CSV table of C-alpha atoms in Angstrom, one decimal:
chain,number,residue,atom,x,y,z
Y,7,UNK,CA,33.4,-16.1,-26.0
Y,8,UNK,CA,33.6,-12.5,-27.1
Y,9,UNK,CA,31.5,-9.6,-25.1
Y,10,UNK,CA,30.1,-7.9,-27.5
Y,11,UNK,CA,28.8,-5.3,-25.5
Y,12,UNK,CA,24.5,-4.8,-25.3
Y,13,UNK,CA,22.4,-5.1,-28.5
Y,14,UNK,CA,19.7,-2.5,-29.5
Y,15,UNK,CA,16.5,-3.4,-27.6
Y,16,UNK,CA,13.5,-5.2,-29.9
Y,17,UNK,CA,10.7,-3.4,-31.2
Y,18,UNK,CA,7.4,-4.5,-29.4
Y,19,UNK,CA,5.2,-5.4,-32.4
Y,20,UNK,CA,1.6,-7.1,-32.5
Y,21,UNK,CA,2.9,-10.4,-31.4
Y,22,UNK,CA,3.4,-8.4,-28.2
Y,23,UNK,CA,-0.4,-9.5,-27.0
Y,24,UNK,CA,0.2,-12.9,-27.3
Y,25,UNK,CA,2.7,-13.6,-24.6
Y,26,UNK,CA,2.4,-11.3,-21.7
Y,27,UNK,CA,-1.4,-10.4,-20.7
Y,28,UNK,CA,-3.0,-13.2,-18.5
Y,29,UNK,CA,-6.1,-14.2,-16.8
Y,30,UNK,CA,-6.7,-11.1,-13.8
Y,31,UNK,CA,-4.2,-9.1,-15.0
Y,32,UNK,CA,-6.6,-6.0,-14.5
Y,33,UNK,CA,-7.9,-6.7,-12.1
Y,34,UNK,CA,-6.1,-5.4,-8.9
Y,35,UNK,CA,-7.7,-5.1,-6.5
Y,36,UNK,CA,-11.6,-7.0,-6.8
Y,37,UNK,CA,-14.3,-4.9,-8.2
Y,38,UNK,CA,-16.7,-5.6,-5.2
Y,39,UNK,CA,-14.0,-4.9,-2.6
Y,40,UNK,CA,-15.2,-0.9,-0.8
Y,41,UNK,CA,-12.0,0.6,-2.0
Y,42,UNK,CA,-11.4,-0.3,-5.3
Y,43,UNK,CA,-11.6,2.1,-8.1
Y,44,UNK,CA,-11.3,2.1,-11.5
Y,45,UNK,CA,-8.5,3.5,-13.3
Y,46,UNK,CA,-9.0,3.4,-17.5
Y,47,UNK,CA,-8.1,5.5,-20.7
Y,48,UNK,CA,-7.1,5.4,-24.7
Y,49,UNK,CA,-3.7,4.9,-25.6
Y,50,UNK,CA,-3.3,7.5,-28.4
Y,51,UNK,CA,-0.9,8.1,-31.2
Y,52,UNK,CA,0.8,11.2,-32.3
Y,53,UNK,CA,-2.3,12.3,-34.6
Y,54,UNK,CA,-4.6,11.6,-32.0
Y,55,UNK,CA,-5.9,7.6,-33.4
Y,56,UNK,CA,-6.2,4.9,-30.7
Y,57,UNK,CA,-3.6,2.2,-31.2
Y,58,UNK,CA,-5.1,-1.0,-31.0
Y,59,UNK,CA,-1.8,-3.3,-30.0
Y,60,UNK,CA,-0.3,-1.7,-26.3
Y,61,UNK,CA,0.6,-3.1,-23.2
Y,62,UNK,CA,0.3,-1.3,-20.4
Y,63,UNK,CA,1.2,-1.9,-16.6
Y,64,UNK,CA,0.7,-0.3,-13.6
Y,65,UNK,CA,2.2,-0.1,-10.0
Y,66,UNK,CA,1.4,1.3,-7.5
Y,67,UNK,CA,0.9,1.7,-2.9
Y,68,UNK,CA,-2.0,0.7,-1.1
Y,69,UNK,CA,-4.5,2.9,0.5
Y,70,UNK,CA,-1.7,3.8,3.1
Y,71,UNK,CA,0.7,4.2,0.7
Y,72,UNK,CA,2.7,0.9,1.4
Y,73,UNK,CA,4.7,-0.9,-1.3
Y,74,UNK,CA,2.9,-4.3,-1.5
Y,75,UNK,CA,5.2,-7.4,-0.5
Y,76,UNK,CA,2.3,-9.8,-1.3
Y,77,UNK,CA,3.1,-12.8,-3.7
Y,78,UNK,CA,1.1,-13.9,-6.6
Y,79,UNK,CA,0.7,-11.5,-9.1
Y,80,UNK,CA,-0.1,-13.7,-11.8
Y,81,UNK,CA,-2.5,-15.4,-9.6
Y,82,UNK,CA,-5.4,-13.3,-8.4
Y,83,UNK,CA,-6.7,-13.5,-5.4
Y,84,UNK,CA,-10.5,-11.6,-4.7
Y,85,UNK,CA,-9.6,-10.9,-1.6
Y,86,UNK,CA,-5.7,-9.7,-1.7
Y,87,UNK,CA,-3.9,-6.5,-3.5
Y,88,UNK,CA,-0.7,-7.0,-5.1
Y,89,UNK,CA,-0.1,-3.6,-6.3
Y,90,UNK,CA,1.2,-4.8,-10.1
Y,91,UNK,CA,-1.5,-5.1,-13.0
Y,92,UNK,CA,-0.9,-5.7,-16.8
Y,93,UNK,CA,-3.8,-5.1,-19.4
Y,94,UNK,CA,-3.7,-5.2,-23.3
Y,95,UNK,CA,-5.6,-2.4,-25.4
Y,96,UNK,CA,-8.9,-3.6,-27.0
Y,97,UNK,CA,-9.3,-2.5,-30.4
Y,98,UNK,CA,-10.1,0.7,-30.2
Y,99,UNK,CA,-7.0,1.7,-27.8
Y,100,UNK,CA,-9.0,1.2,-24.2
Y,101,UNK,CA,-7.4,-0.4,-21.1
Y,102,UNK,CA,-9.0,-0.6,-17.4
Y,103,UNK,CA,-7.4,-1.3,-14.2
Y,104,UNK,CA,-9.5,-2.2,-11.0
Y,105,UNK,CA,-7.1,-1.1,-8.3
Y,106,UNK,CA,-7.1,0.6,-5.2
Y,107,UNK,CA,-6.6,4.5,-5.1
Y,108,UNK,CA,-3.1,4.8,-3.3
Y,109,UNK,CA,-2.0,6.7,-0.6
Y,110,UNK,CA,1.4,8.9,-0.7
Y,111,UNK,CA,4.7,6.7,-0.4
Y,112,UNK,CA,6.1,9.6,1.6
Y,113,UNK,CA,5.5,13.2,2.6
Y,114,UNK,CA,4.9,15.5,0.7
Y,115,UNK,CA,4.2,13.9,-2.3
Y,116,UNK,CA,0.8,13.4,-3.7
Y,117,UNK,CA,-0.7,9.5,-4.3
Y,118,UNK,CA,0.4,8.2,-8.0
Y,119,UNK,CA,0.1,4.8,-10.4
Y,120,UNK,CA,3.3,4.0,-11.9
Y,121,UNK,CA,2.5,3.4,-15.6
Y,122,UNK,CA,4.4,1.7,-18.3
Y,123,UNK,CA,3.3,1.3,-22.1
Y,124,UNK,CA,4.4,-0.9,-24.4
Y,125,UNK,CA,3.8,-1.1,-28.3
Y,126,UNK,CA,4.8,-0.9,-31.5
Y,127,UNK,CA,7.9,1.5,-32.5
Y,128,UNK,CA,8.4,1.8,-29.0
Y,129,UNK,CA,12.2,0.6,-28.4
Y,130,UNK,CA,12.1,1.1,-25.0
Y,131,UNK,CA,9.0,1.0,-22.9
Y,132,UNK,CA,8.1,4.4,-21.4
Y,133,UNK,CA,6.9,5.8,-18.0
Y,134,UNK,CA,4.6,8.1,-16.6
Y,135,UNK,CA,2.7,8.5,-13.8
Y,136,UNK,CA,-1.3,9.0,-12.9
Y,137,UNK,CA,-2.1,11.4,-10.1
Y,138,UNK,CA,-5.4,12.2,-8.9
Y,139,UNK,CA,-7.6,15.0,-10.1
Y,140,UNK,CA,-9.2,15.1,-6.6
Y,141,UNK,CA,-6.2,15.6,-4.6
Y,142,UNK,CA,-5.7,19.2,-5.8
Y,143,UNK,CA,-3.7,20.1,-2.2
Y,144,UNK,CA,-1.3,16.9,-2.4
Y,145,UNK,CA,-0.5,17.7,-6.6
Y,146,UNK,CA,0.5,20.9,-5.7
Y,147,UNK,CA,3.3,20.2,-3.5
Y,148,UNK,CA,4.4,16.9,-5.0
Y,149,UNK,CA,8.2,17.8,-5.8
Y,150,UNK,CA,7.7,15.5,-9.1
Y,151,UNK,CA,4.3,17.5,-10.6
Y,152,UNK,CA,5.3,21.0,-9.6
Y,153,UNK,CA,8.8,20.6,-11.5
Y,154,UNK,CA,6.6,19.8,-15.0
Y,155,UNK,CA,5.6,22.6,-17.1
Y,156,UNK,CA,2.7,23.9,-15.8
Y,157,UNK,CA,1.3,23.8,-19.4
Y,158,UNK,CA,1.8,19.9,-19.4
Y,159,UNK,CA,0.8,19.1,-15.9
Y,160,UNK,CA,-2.6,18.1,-16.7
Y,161,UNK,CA,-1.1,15.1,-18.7
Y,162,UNK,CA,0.0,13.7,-15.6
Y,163,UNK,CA,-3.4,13.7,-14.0
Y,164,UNK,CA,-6.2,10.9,-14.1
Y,165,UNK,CA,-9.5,12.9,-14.2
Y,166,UNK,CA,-12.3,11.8,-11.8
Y,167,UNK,CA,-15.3,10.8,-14.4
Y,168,UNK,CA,-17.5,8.7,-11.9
Y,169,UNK,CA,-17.7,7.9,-8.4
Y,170,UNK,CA,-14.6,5.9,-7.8
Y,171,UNK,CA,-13.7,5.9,-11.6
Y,172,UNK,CA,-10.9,8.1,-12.9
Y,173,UNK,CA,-10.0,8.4,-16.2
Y,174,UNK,CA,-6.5,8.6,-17.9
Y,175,UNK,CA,-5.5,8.9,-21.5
Y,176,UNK,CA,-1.7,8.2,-22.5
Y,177,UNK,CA,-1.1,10.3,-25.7
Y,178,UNK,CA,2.0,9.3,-27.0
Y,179,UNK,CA,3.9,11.9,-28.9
Y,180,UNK,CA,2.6,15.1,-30.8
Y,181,UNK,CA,-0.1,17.7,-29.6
Y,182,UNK,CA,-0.9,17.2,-25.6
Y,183,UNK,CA,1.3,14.7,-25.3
Y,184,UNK,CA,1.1,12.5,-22.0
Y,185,UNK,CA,4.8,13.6,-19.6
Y,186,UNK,CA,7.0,10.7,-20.4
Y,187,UNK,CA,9.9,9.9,-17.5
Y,188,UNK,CA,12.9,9.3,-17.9
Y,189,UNK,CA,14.8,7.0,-14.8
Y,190,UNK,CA,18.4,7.3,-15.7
Y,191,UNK,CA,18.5,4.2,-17.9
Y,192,UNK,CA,20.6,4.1,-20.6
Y,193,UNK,CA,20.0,3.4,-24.3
């Protein structure tokens, strides 16, 4: 057999929804547990319409800022944190996550969620990350945020909108578009 070397990656299309959300996939961390939050937006396209057919998926520490080793990510449990969630947009381009807020993995840095999107067009899935609009000391010497334009670091934070509800909205391409990163794969 002939390598043929890689093939261009698929585009995600609407079929996308059908096969990868599952039952808890939101949910986190339990709503009723004392430290959960919220974490929710609109995934927006480049002239500002919701798009109704995105993935998205989060990552991210515990409240000490620990990787989770826990198994079972696919299968909830109410009282456990696994630190991986995947939620599909409703109609109108809204997701939700019921996490916990993390700590920072290391010094220096401030507390983040790792956040992918997936959805149509997009050949490669992108990243981004959510800090906290109420960690003001902790963004401004995370070596990450401080090296983004300072006119585009707001797109990079999740805006506190209730108590323990914070609000993020992933704009993907044109005017106030969300920071997109790029890990050195390539395409």
């Amino acid at each position: 057999m002939r390598d043929t070397g890689q093939t261009p990656s698929q585009t995600v299309g609407p079929f996308f929804g059908y096969a990868l959300p599952y039952a808890g996939g939101p949910e986190v961390r339990a709503a009723w547990q004392p430290d959960a939050i919220r974490l929710h937006g609109v995934v927006l396209d480049g002239a500002g319409a919701p798009i109704s057919d995105a993935i998205i998926e989060i990552w991210g520490a515990d409240a000490s800022g620990r990787t989770s080793t826990e198994r079972g990510s696919f299968h909830r449990d109410q009282h456990g944190f696994t630190g991986f969630g995947r939620s599909a947009v409703d109609r109108d381009g809204r997701y939700s996550f019921t996490t916990v807020k993390p700590g920072a993995m290391r010094d220096g840095s401030a507390p983040y969620v790792l956040i992918a999107v997936f959805g149509r067009g997009v050949t490669h899935h992108l990243f981004t990350r959510a800090y906290f609009g109420d960690e003001p000391s902790a963004n401004a010497t995370d070596p990450l945020l401080v090296s983004v334009d300072p006119a585009r670091r707001d797109t990079l934070v999740a805006v506190p909108d209730a108590p323990r509800s914070y609000r993020f909205d992933l704009r993907l391409q044109g005017e106030r578009e969300t920071v997109f990163l790029d890990y050195g794969v390539s395409r």
